[in-house]
Each structure stands twice: as structure tokens, then as C-alpha cells.
Amino acid sequence: MNEQKKYLLTEGDLPKAWYNIQADLPQPLPPVIHPGTMQPIGPADLAPLFPMALIMQEVSQERYIEIPEPVRDVYRLWRPTPLIRARQLEKALDTPAHIYYKYEGVSPVGSHKPNTAVPQAFYNKQEGVQGMTTETGAGQWGSAMAMACNFFGMPCDIYMVKISYQQKPYRRSMMESFGAKVTPSPSERTNAGKGILTKDPNSTGSLGIAISEAVEAAATSGGKFKYSLGSVLNHVLMHQTVIGEECLKQFEMAGEYPDVMIGCIGGGSSFAGFITPFVREKLKKGKKTRFIAVEPMAAPSLTKGKYVYDFGDTAMMTPLVKMYTLGHSFIPAPIHAGGLRYHGMAPIVCYLYDSKMIEAVAVHQNPVFEAAVQFARTEGIIPAPEPAHAVRIAIDEALRCKQTGEKKVIAFNLCGHGYFDMQAYDDYFAKKLPDFEYPTEEVEMALKELPQVNV
Ligand SMILES: *Cc1c(COP(=O)(O)O)cnc(C)c1O
């Protein structure tokens, strides 16, 4: 019997265009608001931070945007990525379900993040920008941006959340290997950082604070440096659609079609990149796929947040965006899935959730690591703590199929490996992982501080 495991595309199958779901949404996304004027922002407002090509992609209503050849050339270093049938996991679960995973951990830095880092560096370089600033939490985004800037010959100035800087020295080494400059955040290099340190000299930082520092560093560079964000923004989600577009072709090769698609959500980019081409197929061809976003109980933006206008950062420097949010003052519990500890969520993912086109669930970290270990012991790959959230729900779904006898096709996005996250596994094995649940009352309190937007 031919038990095929991997569905592999050739370099010639690499998608030629990104898919922009904005073209197919029933209503346009709510406008992004300038916090000073309280009016919708225009391209000129964003020009100090981003190159015009990316600003235009952010608001584009074109269904497909061509991937520039120099970007495809870098993508070809690791793309197309494999779609893998988790046959050993299926056997271990004794489920009639078919489980597939798209594996983005084969990228040089071990996650999906270079899918957007590479085009972001490319467009900045093309418009004469001299260098990039960015923030990084767990270090995956910083690694991707460091690599991308290196390929396009630009310096990369990275503000890394201080707790991660201390806990993950090898992520810092990786960024430095690509030539990036890494500063623990909060730092004395920016007013935002100094402000936080004055109030709390021992602050271990947060993604929101690091964003404030990186934005300020770009905004005060006199146009030399621009800023890049690794998730949340529309153009970032669009760049990630190479994942889903490849996946569609791979399911064709496998002669199947997913009934359920599952992904973790931090800012929502890997999930959106994985599912939106399938959302398009559902809208156009009446496919019946369910889409499930998985978040941690400790940072439950979709399941416990409110759909309101909020700032993207802690220092209230970014524009106001309508999203499911826990409030920009949210201080995350120190769970190991660093990439999922953001207070907000991508507007596109929020729109899909609000209009019931996708579902969301929140899970605790102990069951997540239990699933991750079961996956590692059957499939051989140790997942990053973030996609381990998706593994948990995929296994739960497969176990439900065992009860009902359904032969569902389950697909999840294994958006990164966990080889830099072994401390998390150590803590899990030592039974040192607490299960934090973020209280609803805290959300209510934090949201009282938000400005009212009437549009
Ligand atoms: C950054 C990251 C995430 C969270 O970001 P999304 O934008 O939600 O994808 C999840 N998993 C991995 C491996 C990451 O690097």
C-alpha cells in the first residue's frame, strides 16, 4: 500500500501572486483612524514609517498582487514548503480522520515570518530606505527581518522584549549572525523606553513597548530608517498567503480537500495566510471548510476581547485600529508561546470572526504541550509553542472523529519548529507551567481607557 506522506511542489509551482482577501470581503474593512484628528488616515500619514508600495498594498482592493521576481528568488531558498500527512499521529490516535500539516519550519529561521520579511525588505530597499527598525518578542520575527535585511544589504535595528533577550540568548545570536543590532527593550535609546524605565526600572518589557520604541526610532531617523511589523497589518497577512495558495495545490495532489483548517493566532498572520485562499474557495465555490483560530487562555483577544478601536502599541503612538482587543495596557502573563502574547488581533481576522466566517477557541498551555509532545513522538518534529496550540485542537478534532466515525480531513498550520524553545519543554516536563486564564474584568478595566471613535 502506498502510504504517501509528503506532498511536494516544485520551485516552478511557487505562487506568482499573493491573494488579497480585501477584494472579496462583503463590506470594506473599518477605516484606520488618526489618534490626533480622529479622522481616517491616508497614505501620507503612514509615509514616515512605511514605503509607499506597502502602504498601497495595505489599502489595495486588487484581488491578486504579483510577487516581485527578486522576492520569489529568495522564497525559492526554502519554498514551496511541504504538506505532510501525519500518518503516525493518525495511527496513535486510532482515528478515521486524515490529518495534514503545512510545515513552515523549513525556512532558514524556522518559521513562516520570512514570507513577509523578505518582501518588506525588498520594497524598502527599492524606495531607497537605508535601514529598518523593528521589534521582536520571542525572536522569530527579529530573526526573519535580520535575514531579509542582510539579503538586501540593509542594517536592521531590532528592539527585543527584555525578558526574551535574557531567556533566549541564541535567538539574539541568530539575529547578530545576520548582522542585526539587537537592543533589549525597554531601553534608554528612545523616549518611549526611557518613560517606561522611569516608572519601572525593572520592567521586563512587552511587545507593545518594543513596538513603541521601534516606531519612534524610525520616525525620528529623518527618513533614513523605516519600520516593519511582522503581523497584524493587511499587507503582512497578504504576503503570508503563499502558504495557503501552495496548500490548495497540494490538496489537489493528495486528492482531498480540508473539512477543518486550524491555526494559532498571535497577530493572525500565519493563520490568515493559511486559510484565506480557502475562504475564497468557500465564498466562490461553496466549499464547506470550517476555520478555527486557536489562542492562549492567557491572551484571549478574540474569545474575551471587545471589537473596538484601540492602539496597536502601549505608548499610544500608532493609529487606532478596529480590532478585538484586551486593551493596549494589557500586560501578558509569562506563558511560553511568546508569539501569541499580543493585546490585539489583525483587523482582517477580526472581521472574519465578527462576521462568523471563522471560529475561535482558547486553550491552556499544559494541554497544548501535551499535544506537542504527542506530535513530536509520532511525527518527529518538535513544534514551536505557538503552533502547538493548533496541534492541540487538531488532535481534539481527530479524537472527536474517532467517537463519531467521521473521516474528516483536518489540516493545521505548523508555522514553526520549537528548537529555540526547549526551555518551554523543560518547564513542561518539570511540571512548572502554570495555566493562566486572563480575567474578563481586567479586559473591561483596560477598555475604559480607550478613546471613543465615531465613524
Ligand atoms: C510570530 C509567530 C506566531 C504568531 O504570529 P501570527 O501573526 O499570529 O502568525 C506564531 N507562530 C510562530 C512560529 C511565530 O513565529
mmCIF file of C-alpha atoms in Angstrom, residues 30 83 284 373 419:
data_model
loop_
_atom_site.group_PDB
_atom_site.id
_atom_site.type_symbol
_atom_site.label_atom_id
_atom_site.label_comp_id
_atom_site.label_asym_id
_atom_site.label_seq_id
_atom_site.Cartn_x
_atom_site.Cartn_y
_atom_site.Cartn_z
ATOM 1 C CA PRO A 30 -13.406 49.684 9.029
ATOM 2 C CA LEU A 83 2.270 19.491 3.108
ATOM 3 C CA LYS A 284 -16.738 31.325 -4.730
ATOM 4 C CA VAL A 373 4.890 16.077 22.796
ATOM 5 C CA TYR A 419 14.241 24.133 18.517
#
